[in-house]
Short mmCIF file of C-alpha atoms in Angstrom, two decimals:
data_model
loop_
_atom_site.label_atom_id
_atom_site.label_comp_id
_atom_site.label_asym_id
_atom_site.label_seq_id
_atom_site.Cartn_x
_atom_site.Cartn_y
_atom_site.Cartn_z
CA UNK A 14 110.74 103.55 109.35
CA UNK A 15 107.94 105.40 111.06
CA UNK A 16 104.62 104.11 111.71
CA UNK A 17 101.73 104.28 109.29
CA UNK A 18 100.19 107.44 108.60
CA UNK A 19 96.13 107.43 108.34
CA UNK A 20 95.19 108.98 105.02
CA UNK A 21 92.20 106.32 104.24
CA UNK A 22 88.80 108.14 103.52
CA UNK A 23 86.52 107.40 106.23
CA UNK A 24 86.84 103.82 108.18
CA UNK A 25 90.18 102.63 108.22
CA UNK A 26 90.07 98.73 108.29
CA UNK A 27 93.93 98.95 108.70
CA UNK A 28 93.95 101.05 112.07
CA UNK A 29 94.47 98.73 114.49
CA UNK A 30 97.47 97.27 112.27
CA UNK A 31 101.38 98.22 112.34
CA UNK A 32 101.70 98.61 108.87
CA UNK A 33 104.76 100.77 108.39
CA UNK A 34 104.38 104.68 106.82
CA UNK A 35 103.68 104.25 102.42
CA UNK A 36 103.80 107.87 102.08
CA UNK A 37 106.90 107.34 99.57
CA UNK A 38 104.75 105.35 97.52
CA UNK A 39 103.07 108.65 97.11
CA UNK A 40 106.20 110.32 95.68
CA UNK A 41 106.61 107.67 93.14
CA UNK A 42 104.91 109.23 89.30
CA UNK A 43 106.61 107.66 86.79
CA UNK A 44 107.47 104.59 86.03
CA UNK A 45 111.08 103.10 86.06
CA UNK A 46 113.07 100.33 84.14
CA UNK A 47 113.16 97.05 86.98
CA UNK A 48 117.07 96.64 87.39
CA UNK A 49 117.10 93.29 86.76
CA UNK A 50 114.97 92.44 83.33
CA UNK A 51 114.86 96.06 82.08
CA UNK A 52 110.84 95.83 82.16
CA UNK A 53 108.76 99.01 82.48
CA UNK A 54 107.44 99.61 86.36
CA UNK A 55 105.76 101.29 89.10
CA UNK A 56 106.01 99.93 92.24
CA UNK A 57 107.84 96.82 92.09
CA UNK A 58 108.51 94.11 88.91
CA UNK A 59 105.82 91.69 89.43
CA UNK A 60 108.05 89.57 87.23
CA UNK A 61 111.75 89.66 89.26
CA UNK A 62 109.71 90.38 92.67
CA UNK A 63 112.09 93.47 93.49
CA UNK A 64 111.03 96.68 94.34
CA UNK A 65 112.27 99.51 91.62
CA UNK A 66 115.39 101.43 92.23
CA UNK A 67 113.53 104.11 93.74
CA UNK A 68 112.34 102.51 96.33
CA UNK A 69 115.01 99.84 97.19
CA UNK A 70 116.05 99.88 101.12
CA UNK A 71 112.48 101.75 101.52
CA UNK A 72 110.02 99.42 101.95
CA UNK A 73 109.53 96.79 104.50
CA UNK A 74 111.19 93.66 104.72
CA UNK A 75 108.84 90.84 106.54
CA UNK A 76 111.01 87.75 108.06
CA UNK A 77 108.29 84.88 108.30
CA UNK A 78 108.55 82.25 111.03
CA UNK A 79 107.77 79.45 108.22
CA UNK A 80 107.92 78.89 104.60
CA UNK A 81 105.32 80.35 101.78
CA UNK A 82 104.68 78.33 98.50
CA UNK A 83 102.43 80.02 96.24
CA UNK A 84 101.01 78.15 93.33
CA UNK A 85 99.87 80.85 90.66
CA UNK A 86 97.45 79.79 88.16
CA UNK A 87 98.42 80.33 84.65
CA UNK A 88 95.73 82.69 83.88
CA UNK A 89 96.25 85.11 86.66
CA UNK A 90 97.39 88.50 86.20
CA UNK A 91 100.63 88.87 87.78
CA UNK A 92 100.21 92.84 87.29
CA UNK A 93 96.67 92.37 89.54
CA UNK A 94 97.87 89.60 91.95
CA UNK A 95 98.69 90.39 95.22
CA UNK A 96 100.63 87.31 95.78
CA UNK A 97 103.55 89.38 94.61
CA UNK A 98 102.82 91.88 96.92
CA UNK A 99 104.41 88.49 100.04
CA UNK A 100 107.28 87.79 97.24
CA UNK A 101 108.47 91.32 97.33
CA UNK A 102 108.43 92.16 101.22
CA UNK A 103 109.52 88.58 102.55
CA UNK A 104 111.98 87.32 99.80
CA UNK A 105 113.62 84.63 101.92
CA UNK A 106 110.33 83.35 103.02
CA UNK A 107 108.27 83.33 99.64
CA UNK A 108 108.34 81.41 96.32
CA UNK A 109 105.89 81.67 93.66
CA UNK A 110 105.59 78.93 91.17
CA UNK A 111 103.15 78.70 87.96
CA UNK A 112 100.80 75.93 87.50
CA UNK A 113 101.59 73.20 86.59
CA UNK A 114 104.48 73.57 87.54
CA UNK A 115 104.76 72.08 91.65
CA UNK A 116 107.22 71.50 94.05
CA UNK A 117 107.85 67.69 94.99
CA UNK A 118 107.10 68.06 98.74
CA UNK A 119 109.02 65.29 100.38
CA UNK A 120 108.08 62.77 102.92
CA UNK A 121 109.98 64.94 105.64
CA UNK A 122 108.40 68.10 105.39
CA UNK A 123 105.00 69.19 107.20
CA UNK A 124 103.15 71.09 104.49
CA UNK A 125 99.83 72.19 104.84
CA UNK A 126 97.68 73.51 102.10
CA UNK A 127 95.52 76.70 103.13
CA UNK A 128 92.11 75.85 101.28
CA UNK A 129 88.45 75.36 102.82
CA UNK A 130 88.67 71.90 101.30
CA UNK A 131 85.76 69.19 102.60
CA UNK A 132 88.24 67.98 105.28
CA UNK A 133 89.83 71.31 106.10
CA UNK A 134 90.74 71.66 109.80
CA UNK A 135 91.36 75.49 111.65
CA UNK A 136 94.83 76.49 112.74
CA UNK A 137 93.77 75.56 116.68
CA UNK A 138 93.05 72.19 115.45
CA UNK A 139 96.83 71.82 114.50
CA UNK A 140 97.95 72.80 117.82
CA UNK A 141 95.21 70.15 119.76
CA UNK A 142 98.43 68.12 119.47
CA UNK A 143 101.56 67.27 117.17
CA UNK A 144 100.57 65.53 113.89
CA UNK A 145 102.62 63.54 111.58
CA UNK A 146 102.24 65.96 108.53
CA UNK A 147 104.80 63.66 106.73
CA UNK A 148 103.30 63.78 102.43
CA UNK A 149 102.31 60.02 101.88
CA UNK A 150 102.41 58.64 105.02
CA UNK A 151 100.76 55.56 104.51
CA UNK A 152 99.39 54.87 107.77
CA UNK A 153 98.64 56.42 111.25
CA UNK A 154 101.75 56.43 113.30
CA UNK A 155 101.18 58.36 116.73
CA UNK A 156 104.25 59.66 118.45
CA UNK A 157 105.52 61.41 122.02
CA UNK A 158 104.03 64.71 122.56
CA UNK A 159 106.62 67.43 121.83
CA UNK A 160 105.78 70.08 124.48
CA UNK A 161 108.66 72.59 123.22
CA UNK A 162 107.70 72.43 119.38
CA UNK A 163 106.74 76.14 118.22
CA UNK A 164 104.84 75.59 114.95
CA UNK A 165 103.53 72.22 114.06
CA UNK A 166 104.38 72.85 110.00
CA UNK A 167 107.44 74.04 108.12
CA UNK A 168 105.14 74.94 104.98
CA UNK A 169 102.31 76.40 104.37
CA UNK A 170 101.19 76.81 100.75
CA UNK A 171 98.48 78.95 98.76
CA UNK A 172 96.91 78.69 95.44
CA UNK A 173 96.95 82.51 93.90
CA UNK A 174 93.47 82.66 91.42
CA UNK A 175 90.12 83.33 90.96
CA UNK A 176 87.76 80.76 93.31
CA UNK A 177 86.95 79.10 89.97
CA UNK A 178 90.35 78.47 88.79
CA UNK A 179 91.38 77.50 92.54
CA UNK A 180 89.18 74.17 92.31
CA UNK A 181 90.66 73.25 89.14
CA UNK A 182 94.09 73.26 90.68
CA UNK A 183 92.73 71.65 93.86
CA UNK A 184 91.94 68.86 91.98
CA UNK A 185 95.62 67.83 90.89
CA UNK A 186 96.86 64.91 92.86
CA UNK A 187 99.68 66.78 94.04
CA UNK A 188 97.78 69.36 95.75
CA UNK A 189 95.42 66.96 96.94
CA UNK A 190 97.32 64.97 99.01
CA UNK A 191 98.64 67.90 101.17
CA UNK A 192 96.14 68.49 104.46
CA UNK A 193 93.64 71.64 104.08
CA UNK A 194 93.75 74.28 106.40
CA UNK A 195 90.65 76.70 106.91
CA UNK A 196 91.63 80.24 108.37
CA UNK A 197 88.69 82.27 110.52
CA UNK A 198 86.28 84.63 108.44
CA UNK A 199 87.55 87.71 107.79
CA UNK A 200 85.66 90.35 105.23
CA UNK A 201 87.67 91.24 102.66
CA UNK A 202 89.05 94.91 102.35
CA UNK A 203 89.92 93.88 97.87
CA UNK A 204 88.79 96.27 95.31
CA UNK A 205 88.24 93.21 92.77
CA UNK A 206 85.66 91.81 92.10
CA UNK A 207 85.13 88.04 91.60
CA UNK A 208 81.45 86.90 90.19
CA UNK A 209 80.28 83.85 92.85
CA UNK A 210 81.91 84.51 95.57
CA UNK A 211 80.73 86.29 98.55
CA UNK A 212 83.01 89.10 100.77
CA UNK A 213 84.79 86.42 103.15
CA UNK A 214 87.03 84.86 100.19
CA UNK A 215 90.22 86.99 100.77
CA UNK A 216 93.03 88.09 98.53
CA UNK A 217 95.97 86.34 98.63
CA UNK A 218 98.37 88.72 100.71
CA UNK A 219 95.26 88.80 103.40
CA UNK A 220 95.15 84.82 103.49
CA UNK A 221 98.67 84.78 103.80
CA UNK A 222 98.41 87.16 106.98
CA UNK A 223 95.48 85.78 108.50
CA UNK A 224 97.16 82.65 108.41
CA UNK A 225 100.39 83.88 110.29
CA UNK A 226 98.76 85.73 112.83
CA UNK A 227 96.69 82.66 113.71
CA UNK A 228 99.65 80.22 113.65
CA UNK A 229 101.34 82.85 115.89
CA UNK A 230 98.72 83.69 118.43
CA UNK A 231 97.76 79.68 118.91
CA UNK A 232 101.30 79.08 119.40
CA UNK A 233 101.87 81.87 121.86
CA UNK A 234 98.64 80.27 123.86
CA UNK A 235 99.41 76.90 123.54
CA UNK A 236 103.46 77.78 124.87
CA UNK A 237 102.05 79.87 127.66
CA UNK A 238 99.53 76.93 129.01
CA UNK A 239 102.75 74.42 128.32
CA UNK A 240 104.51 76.30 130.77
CA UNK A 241 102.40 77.05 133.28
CA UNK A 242 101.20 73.12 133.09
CA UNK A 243 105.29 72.29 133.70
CA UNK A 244 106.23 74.55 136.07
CA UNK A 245 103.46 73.29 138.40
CA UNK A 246 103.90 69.52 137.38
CA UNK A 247 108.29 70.07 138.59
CA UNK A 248 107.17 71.66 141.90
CA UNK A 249 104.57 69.12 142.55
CA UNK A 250 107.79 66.24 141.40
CA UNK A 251 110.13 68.18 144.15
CA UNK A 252 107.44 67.47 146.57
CA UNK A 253 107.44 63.59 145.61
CA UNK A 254 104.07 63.89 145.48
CA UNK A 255 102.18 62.21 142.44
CA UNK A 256 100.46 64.10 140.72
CA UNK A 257 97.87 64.93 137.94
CA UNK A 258 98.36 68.29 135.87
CA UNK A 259 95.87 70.17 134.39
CA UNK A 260 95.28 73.45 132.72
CA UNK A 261 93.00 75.66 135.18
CA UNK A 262 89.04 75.48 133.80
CA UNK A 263 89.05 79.10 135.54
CA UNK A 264 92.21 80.52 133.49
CA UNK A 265 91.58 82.53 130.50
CA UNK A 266 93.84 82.90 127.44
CA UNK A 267 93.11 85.39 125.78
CA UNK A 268 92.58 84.58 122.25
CA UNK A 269 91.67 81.03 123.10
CA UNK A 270 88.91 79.54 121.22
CA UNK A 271 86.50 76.52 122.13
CA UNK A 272 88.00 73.22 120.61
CA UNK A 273 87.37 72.53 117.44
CA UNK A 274 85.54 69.32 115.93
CA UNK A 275 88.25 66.85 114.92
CA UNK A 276 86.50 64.62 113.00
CA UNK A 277 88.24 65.89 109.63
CA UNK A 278 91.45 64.93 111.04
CA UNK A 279 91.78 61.57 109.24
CA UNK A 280 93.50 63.60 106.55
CA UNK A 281 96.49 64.44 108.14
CA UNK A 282 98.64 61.66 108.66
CA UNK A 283 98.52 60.59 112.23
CA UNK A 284 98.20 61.69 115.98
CA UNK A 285 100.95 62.45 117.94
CA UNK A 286 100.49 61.81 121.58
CA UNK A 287 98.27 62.92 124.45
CA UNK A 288 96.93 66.57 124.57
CA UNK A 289 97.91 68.21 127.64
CA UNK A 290 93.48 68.32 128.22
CA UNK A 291 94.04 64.74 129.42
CA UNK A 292 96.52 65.45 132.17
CA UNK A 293 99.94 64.34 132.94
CA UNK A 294 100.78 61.90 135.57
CA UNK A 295 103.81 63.10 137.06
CA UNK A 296 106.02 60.24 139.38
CA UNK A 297 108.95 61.91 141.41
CA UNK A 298 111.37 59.68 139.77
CA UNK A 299 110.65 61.88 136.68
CA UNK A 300 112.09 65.00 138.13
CA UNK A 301 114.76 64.89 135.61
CA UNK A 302 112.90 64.33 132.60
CA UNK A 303 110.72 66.94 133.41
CA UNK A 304 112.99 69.16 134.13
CA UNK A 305 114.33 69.03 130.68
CA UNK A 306 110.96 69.31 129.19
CA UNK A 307 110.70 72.41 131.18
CA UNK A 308 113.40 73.73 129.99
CA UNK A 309 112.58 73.40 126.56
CA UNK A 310 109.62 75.53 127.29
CA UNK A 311 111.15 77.99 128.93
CA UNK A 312 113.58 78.45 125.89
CA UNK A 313 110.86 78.41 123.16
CA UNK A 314 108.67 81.07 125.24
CA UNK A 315 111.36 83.10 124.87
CA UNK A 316 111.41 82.72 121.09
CA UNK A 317 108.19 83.54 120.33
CA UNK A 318 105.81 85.90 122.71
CA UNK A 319 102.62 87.55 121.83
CA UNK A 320 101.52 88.59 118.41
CA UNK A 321 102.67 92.42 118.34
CA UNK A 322 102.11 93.10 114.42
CA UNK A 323 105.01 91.05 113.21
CA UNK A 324 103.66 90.52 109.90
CA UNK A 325 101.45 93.29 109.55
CA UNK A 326 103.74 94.49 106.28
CA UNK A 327 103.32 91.95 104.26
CA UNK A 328 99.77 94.65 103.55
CA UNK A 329 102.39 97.42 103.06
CA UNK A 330 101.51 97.58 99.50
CA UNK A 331 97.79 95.73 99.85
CA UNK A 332 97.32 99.25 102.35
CA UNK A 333 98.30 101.84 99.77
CA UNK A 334 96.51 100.69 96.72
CA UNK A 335 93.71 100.40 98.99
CA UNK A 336 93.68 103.65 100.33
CA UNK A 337 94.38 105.00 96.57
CA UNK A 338 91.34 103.02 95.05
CA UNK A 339 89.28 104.83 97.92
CA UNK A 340 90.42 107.80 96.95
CA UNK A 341 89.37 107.75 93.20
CA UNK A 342 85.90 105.69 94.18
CA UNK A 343 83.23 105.69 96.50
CA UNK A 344 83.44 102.70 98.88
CA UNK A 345 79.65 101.92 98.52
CA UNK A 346 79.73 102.20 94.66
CA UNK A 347 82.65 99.08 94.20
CA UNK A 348 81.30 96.03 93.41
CA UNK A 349 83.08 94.04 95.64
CA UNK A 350 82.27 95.51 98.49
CA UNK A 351 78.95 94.85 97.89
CA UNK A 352 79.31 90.97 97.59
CA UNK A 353 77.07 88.57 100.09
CA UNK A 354 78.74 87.73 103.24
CA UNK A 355 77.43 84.09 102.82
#
Protein backbone atom coordinates (compact mmCIF):
# COMPACT_ATOMS: atom_id res chain seq x y z
CA UNK A 1 0.00 0.00 0.00
CA UNK A 2 1.19 3.57 -0.25
CA UNK A 3 2.13 5.69 2.52
CA UNK A 4 -0.26 7.82 4.51
CA UNK A 5 -1.72 10.73 3.00
CA UNK A 6 -1.98 14.03 5.35
CA UNK A 7 -5.58 15.18 5.32
CA UNK A 8 -5.68 16.08 9.30
CA UNK A 9 -6.84 19.78 9.92
CA UNK A 10 -4.03 21.64 11.24
CA UNK A 11 -1.25 19.70 13.52
CA UNK A 12 -0.91 16.30 12.58
CA UNK A 13 0.13 14.27 15.75
CA UNK A 14 0.48 11.26 13.30
CA UNK A 15 3.22 12.87 10.93
CA UNK A 16 6.15 11.52 11.99
CA UNK A 17 4.37 7.93 11.91
CA UNK A 18 4.20 5.23 8.93
CA UNK A 19 0.75 4.68 9.15
CA UNK A 20 -0.25 3.28 5.79
CA UNK A 21 -2.75 5.50 3.20
CA UNK A 22 -6.90 5.22 4.84
CA UNK A 23 -8.13 7.05 1.95
CA UNK A 24 -10.42 3.85 1.13
CA UNK A 25 -11.92 4.25 4.36
CA UNK A 26 -13.14 7.37 2.75
CA UNK A 27 -14.93 5.50 -0.06
CA UNK A 28 -16.73 3.35 2.34
CA UNK A 29 -20.84 5.06 2.84
CA UNK A 30 -22.88 2.44 3.65
CA UNK A 31 -22.85 -0.05 5.77
CA UNK A 32 -22.45 -3.84 4.91
CA UNK A 33 -23.61 -7.27 6.40
CA UNK A 34 -20.04 -8.73 8.39
CA UNK A 35 -19.54 -12.13 6.42
CA UNK A 36 -19.31 -14.07 9.22
CA UNK A 37 -22.43 -13.27 11.80
CA UNK A 38 -24.54 -11.38 9.22
CA UNK A 39 -24.42 -8.17 11.66
CA UNK A 40 -24.90 -4.67 10.23
CA UNK A 41 -21.30 -2.70 9.71
CA UNK A 42 -19.07 -0.01 8.75
CA UNK A 43 -15.68 -0.51 9.05
CA UNK A 44 -15.04 -3.75 10.53
CA UNK A 45 -17.46 -6.23 12.98
CA UNK A 46 -16.35 -5.26 16.32
CA UNK A 47 -17.95 -8.57 17.21
CA UNK A 48 -16.00 -11.29 14.63
CA UNK A 49 -12.88 -8.72 14.51
CA UNK A 50 -12.85 -8.88 10.53
CA UNK A 51 -12.83 -6.13 8.38
CA UNK A 52 -16.16 -6.00 5.98
CA UNK A 53 -16.04 -7.43 2.56
CA UNK A 54 -15.25 -4.21 1.16
CA UNK A 55 -12.35 -3.74 2.58
CA UNK A 56 -10.85 -7.28 3.03
CA UNK A 57 -7.05 -7.56 1.60
CA UNK A 58 -7.14 -3.53 2.05
CA UNK A 59 -6.15 -2.72 5.22
CA UNK A 60 -3.01 -3.39 7.07
CA UNK A 61 -2.03 -6.44 8.59
CA UNK A 62 0.43 -5.78 11.80
CA UNK A 63 2.68 -9.05 12.73
CA UNK A 64 3.62 -8.34 16.52
CA UNK A 65 6.92 -9.60 17.92
CA UNK A 66 4.89 -10.89 21.17
CA UNK A 67 1.53 -11.83 22.27
CA UNK A 68 -1.57 -9.29 23.15
CA UNK A 69 -4.24 -10.34 25.80
CA UNK A 70 -6.86 -7.88 26.18
CA UNK A 71 -9.22 -8.14 29.07
CA UNK A 72 -12.47 -6.10 28.10
CA UNK A 73 -14.64 -5.04 30.83
CA UNK A 74 -18.17 -6.05 30.57
CA UNK A 75 -19.51 -2.65 30.36
CA UNK A 76 -17.42 -1.36 27.55
CA UNK A 77 -18.70 -0.51 24.30
CA UNK A 78 -17.26 -2.75 21.85
CA UNK A 79 -18.72 -0.31 19.01
CA UNK A 80 -16.44 2.67 20.93
CA UNK A 81 -13.40 0.51 21.97
CA UNK A 82 -10.43 0.73 20.21
CA UNK A 83 -9.13 -2.47 21.46
CA UNK A 84 -10.77 -3.91 18.40
CA UNK A 85 -9.15 -1.62 16.34
CA UNK A 86 -5.28 -4.34 17.51
CA UNK A 87 -7.81 -7.49 17.02
CA UNK A 88 -8.61 -6.52 13.51
CA UNK A 89 -5.04 -5.48 12.07
CA UNK A 90 -2.86 -8.15 14.04
CA UNK A 91 -5.21 -11.26 14.22
CA UNK A 92 -2.48 -13.78 15.01
CA UNK A 93 -1.10 -11.61 17.67
CA UNK A 94 -4.37 -10.40 19.53
CA UNK A 95 -7.12 -11.98 21.71
CA UNK A 96 -9.77 -10.20 23.43
CA UNK A 97 -11.49 -11.80 26.29
CA UNK A 98 -14.55 -10.37 28.52
CA UNK A 99 -14.31 -10.02 32.15
CA UNK A 100 -14.51 -12.28 34.08
CA UNK A 101 -13.68 -14.33 31.95
CA UNK A 102 -9.33 -14.79 32.15
CA UNK A 103 -6.85 -16.80 30.73
CA UNK A 104 -4.99 -19.27 33.22
CA UNK A 105 -1.45 -17.92 32.58
CA UNK A 106 0.83 -20.78 33.39
CA UNK A 107 3.91 -21.02 35.41
CA UNK A 108 6.01 -21.01 32.05
CA UNK A 109 4.98 -18.02 30.46
CA UNK A 110 6.45 -14.36 31.14
CA UNK A 111 3.35 -12.18 31.23
CA UNK A 112 3.41 -8.79 32.15
CA UNK A 113 0.42 -6.68 32.87
CA UNK A 114 0.63 -3.01 31.33
CA UNK A 115 -0.97 -0.92 34.31
CA UNK A 116 0.65 2.05 36.46
CA UNK A 117 0.03 -0.25 39.41
CA UNK A 118 1.96 0.86 42.95
CA UNK A 119 4.86 -1.47 41.97
CA UNK A 120 4.83 -0.84 38.24
CA UNK A 121 8.33 -0.88 36.70
CA UNK A 122 9.17 0.97 32.90
CA UNK A 123 9.98 -1.19 29.93
CA UNK A 124 14.03 -0.27 30.46
CA UNK A 125 13.68 -1.68 33.81
CA UNK A 126 12.86 -5.15 32.17
CA UNK A 127 15.83 -5.06 30.07
CA UNK A 128 18.36 -3.97 33.34
CA UNK A 129 18.59 -7.78 33.21
CA UNK A 130 16.59 -11.15 32.59
CA UNK A 131 13.84 -11.75 35.20
CA UNK A 132 12.10 -14.86 36.11
CA UNK A 133 8.54 -13.66 35.02
CA UNK A 134 7.38 -17.29 35.77
CA UNK A 135 3.18 -16.60 37.40
CA UNK A 136 3.58 -17.91 41.08
CA UNK A 137 6.96 -18.31 41.49
CA UNK A 138 7.24 -18.70 44.98
CA UNK A 139 10.55 -17.48 45.65
CA UNK A 140 13.54 -15.52 44.12
CA UNK A 141 15.53 -17.79 41.93
CA UNK A 142 18.37 -15.78 40.01
CA UNK A 143 19.72 -17.35 36.89
CA UNK A 144 22.75 -16.93 34.04
CA UNK A 145 22.45 -13.83 32.13
CA UNK A 146 21.06 -14.58 28.65
CA UNK A 147 22.97 -12.05 26.46
CA UNK A 148 21.13 -13.25 23.09
CA UNK A 149 17.46 -13.08 24.55
CA UNK A 150 15.40 -10.43 22.36
CA UNK A 151 12.37 -9.62 24.54
CA UNK A 152 12.34 -10.52 28.15
CA UNK A 153 8.25 -11.45 28.00
CA UNK A 154 6.14 -13.59 25.70
CA UNK A 155 2.87 -11.65 26.92
CA UNK A 156 1.91 -8.60 27.48
CA UNK A 157 -1.70 -7.96 28.52
CA UNK A 158 -4.16 -4.84 28.75
CA UNK A 159 -7.31 -4.16 30.52
CA UNK A 160 -9.76 -2.33 27.76
CA UNK A 161 -12.20 0.28 30.12
CA UNK A 162 -12.82 3.35 31.56
CA UNK A 163 -9.91 4.21 34.47
CA UNK A 164 -12.74 3.50 36.94
CA UNK A 165 -13.72 0.18 35.76
CA UNK A 166 -9.84 -0.66 35.19
CA UNK A 167 -9.24 -0.70 39.14
CA UNK A 168 -12.08 -2.88 39.69
CA UNK A 169 -10.58 -5.48 37.43
CA UNK A 170 -7.10 -4.79 38.84
CA UNK A 171 -8.23 -5.93 41.90
CA UNK A 172 -9.02 -9.68 40.86
CA UNK A 173 -6.39 -12.03 42.10
CA UNK A 174 -5.70 -13.16 38.76
CA UNK A 175 -4.69 -9.94 37.43
CA UNK A 176 -2.95 -9.13 40.43
CA UNK A 177 -0.45 -11.49 40.53
CA UNK A 178 0.93 -10.68 37.00
CA UNK A 179 3.96 -7.82 37.27
CA UNK A 180 2.80 -4.09 36.24
CA UNK A 181 4.39 -2.41 33.59
CA UNK A 182 4.28 1.55 33.30
CA UNK A 183 4.82 2.88 29.63
CA UNK A 184 6.38 6.72 29.22
CA UNK A 185 3.78 9.71 29.12
CA UNK A 186 2.38 10.25 26.08
CA UNK A 187 -0.75 12.89 25.56
CA UNK A 188 -3.46 11.35 24.24
CA UNK A 189 -4.67 12.18 20.59
CA UNK A 190 -8.75 10.26 21.83
CA UNK A 191 -11.83 12.13 21.09
CA UNK A 192 -13.53 10.55 24.36
CA UNK A 193 -13.83 11.81 27.07
CA UNK A 194 -13.38 10.12 30.49
CA UNK A 195 -14.47 12.34 33.77
CA UNK A 196 -11.15 12.01 36.32
CA UNK A 197 -8.67 11.41 34.31
CA UNK A 198 -6.23 13.79 32.95
CA UNK A 199 -4.77 13.75 28.97
CA UNK A 200 -1.80 11.16 29.62
CA UNK A 201 -4.27 8.04 30.20
CA UNK A 202 -4.23 6.65 26.58
CA UNK A 203 -6.67 4.61 24.57
CA UNK A 204 -6.13 1.25 24.29
CA UNK A 205 -4.70 0.87 20.60
CA UNK A 206 -2.12 3.86 21.75
CA UNK A 207 -1.05 1.79 24.97
CA UNK A 208 -0.73 -1.09 22.95
CA UNK A 209 1.75 0.87 20.55
CA UNK A 210 3.57 2.76 22.99
CA UNK A 211 4.26 -0.36 24.57
CA UNK A 212 5.78 -2.08 21.38
CA UNK A 213 7.78 0.63 20.29
CA UNK A 214 9.39 0.79 23.74
CA UNK A 215 9.94 -3.00 24.04
CA UNK A 216 11.47 -2.64 20.51
CA UNK A 217 13.71 0.34 20.81
CA UNK A 218 15.17 -0.99 24.46
CA UNK A 219 15.80 -4.16 22.84
CA UNK A 220 17.49 -2.76 19.78
CA UNK A 221 19.82 -0.68 22.48
CA UNK A 222 20.35 -3.20 24.81
CA UNK A 223 21.43 -5.88 21.54
CA UNK A 224 23.61 -3.18 20.09
CA UNK A 225 25.64 -2.51 23.60
CA UNK A 226 25.61 -6.64 23.92
CA UNK A 227 27.51 -6.72 20.92
CA UNK A 228 29.76 -4.20 21.00
CA UNK A 229 30.54 -5.39 24.86
CA UNK A 230 31.35 -9.14 23.09
CA UNK A 231 33.09 -8.34 20.27
CA UNK A 232 35.65 -6.40 22.36
CA UNK A 233 35.60 -8.98 25.34
CA UNK A 234 36.64 -12.13 22.17
CA UNK A 235 39.45 -9.87 20.86
CA UNK A 236 40.71 -9.01 24.22
CA UNK A 237 40.32 -13.41 24.94
CA UNK A 238 42.51 -13.89 21.51
CA UNK A 239 45.02 -11.71 23.10
CA UNK A 240 45.05 -13.97 26.40
CA UNK A 241 44.85 -11.04 28.10
CA UNK A 242 42.32 -10.83 31.12
CA UNK A 243 40.18 -8.62 30.93
CA UNK A 244 37.28 -6.44 32.30
CA UNK A 245 34.43 -5.30 29.76
CA UNK A 246 32.53 -2.43 29.97
CA UNK A 247 30.09 -0.38 28.02
CA UNK A 248 31.92 3.06 27.03
CA UNK A 249 30.62 6.03 29.70
CA UNK A 250 31.40 8.25 26.45
CA UNK A 251 29.08 6.13 23.94
CA UNK A 252 25.67 7.32 23.31
CA UNK A 253 22.62 5.22 22.35
CA UNK A 254 20.40 6.95 21.12
CA UNK A 255 17.17 6.44 22.79
CA UNK A 256 18.88 5.37 25.96
CA UNK A 257 17.42 6.57 29.10
CA UNK A 258 19.05 7.03 32.69
CA UNK A 259 18.41 3.78 34.79
CA UNK A 260 15.51 3.47 36.35
CA UNK A 261 14.84 3.01 40.25
CA UNK A 262 14.48 -0.72 40.90
CA UNK A 263 13.17 -0.78 44.07
CA UNK A 264 9.60 -2.00 42.75
CA UNK A 265 11.21 -4.96 41.43
CA UNK A 266 10.30 -7.33 44.29
CA UNK A 267 7.19 -8.02 42.25
CA UNK A 268 8.53 -9.80 39.55
CA UNK A 269 9.73 -13.02 40.46
CA UNK A 270 13.46 -13.00 40.66
CA UNK A 271 16.81 -11.60 39.19
CA UNK A 272 18.53 -13.17 36.62
CA UNK A 273 22.21 -12.63 36.66
CA UNK A 274 24.71 -9.78 36.43
CA UNK A 275 23.91 -6.66 34.26
CA UNK A 276 26.48 -6.14 31.76
CA UNK A 277 27.01 -2.34 34.06
CA UNK A 278 29.06 -4.59 36.36
CA UNK A 279 31.55 -5.86 33.83
CA UNK A 280 32.58 -9.18 32.63
CA UNK A 281 35.74 -10.83 33.57
CA UNK A 282 36.89 -12.46 30.59
CA UNK A 283 39.86 -15.52 31.15
CA UNK A 284 41.41 -16.74 27.75
CA UNK A 285 40.38 -20.18 28.50
CA UNK A 286 36.84 -18.82 27.78
CA UNK A 287 37.47 -18.10 24.17
CA UNK A 288 35.06 -20.73 23.27
CA UNK A 289 32.28 -19.93 25.38
CA UNK A 290 32.42 -16.58 24.36
CA UNK A 291 32.56 -17.14 21.16
CA UNK A 292 29.26 -18.80 21.21
CA UNK A 293 27.74 -16.09 23.19
CA UNK A 294 28.89 -13.89 20.45
CA UNK A 295 27.42 -15.57 18.11
CA UNK A 296 24.17 -15.56 19.54
CA UNK A 297 24.35 -11.85 19.37
CA UNK A 298 25.32 -11.53 16.20
CA UNK A 299 22.27 -13.72 15.08
CA UNK A 300 19.63 -11.89 17.20
CA UNK A 301 20.97 -8.33 15.89
CA UNK A 302 20.13 -9.49 12.82
CA UNK A 303 16.56 -10.27 13.87
CA UNK A 304 15.61 -7.28 15.19
CA UNK A 305 17.32 -3.69 14.16
CA UNK A 306 16.06 -0.28 14.82
CA UNK A 307 12.48 0.71 15.31
CA UNK A 308 11.46 1.85 11.62
CA UNK A 309 7.49 2.13 12.19
CA UNK A 310 6.84 -1.55 12.44
CA UNK A 311 3.76 -1.21 14.30
CA UNK A 312 2.72 2.09 13.40
CA UNK A 313 -0.73 0.38 11.82
CA UNK A 314 -2.06 -0.95 14.50
CA UNK A 315 -3.43 3.36 14.49
CA UNK A 316 -4.58 2.64 10.90
CA UNK A 317 -8.07 2.95 11.99
CA UNK A 318 -7.28 5.06 15.50
CA UNK A 319 -5.74 7.72 12.45
CA UNK A 320 -8.88 7.96 10.35
CA UNK A 321 -11.55 8.38 12.90
CA UNK A 322 -9.29 10.85 14.25
CA UNK A 323 -8.80 12.85 11.39
CA UNK A 324 -12.77 12.47 10.69
CA UNK A 325 -13.76 13.68 14.30
CA UNK A 326 -11.44 16.78 13.43
CA UNK A 327 -13.11 17.32 10.61
CA UNK A 328 -16.73 17.63 12.01
CA UNK A 329 -15.27 19.50 15.41
CA UNK A 330 -13.04 22.05 16.45
CA UNK A 331 -9.98 20.57 18.23
CA UNK A 332 -10.14 23.22 21.08
CA UNK A 333 -13.95 22.75 21.60
CA UNK A 334 -13.62 18.58 22.53
CA UNK A 335 -13.63 17.91 25.89
CA UNK A 336 -10.97 15.67 26.03
CA UNK A 337 -8.57 17.55 24.72
CA UNK A 338 -9.00 19.84 27.25
CA UNK A 339 -8.32 17.38 30.21
CA UNK A 340 -5.31 18.27 32.89
CA UNK A 341 -2.05 16.88 31.97
CA UNK A 342 -1.55 15.91 35.70
Amino acid sequence: MEGRVNRCEGDDPFKDLKIENWEILEDISERQLCTKCNKSRKYFCYNCCIPVQNLQGHVPKVKLPITIDIIKHSREIDGKSTAIHAAVLAPDDVNIYTYPCIPDYGSDERVVLVFPGKDAITVENLFDSQWDMRVGSAEPRAKKLNIGTKFPVTKAVFIDSTWNQSRGIYKDQRVRDLPCIMLQSRISQFWRHQNGSPRWYLATIEAIHQFLVELHTVAWNRNGSHHHAETLAVQASKQKVPTCVQPSNNEEVPGRNSKPDTSAIDKINGVCGTSLEGGIMVQSSDLGCLENEHSKVNSNSECIGPYKGEYDNLLFFFCYMYSKIHKLYKHEDLRAYKRPLK
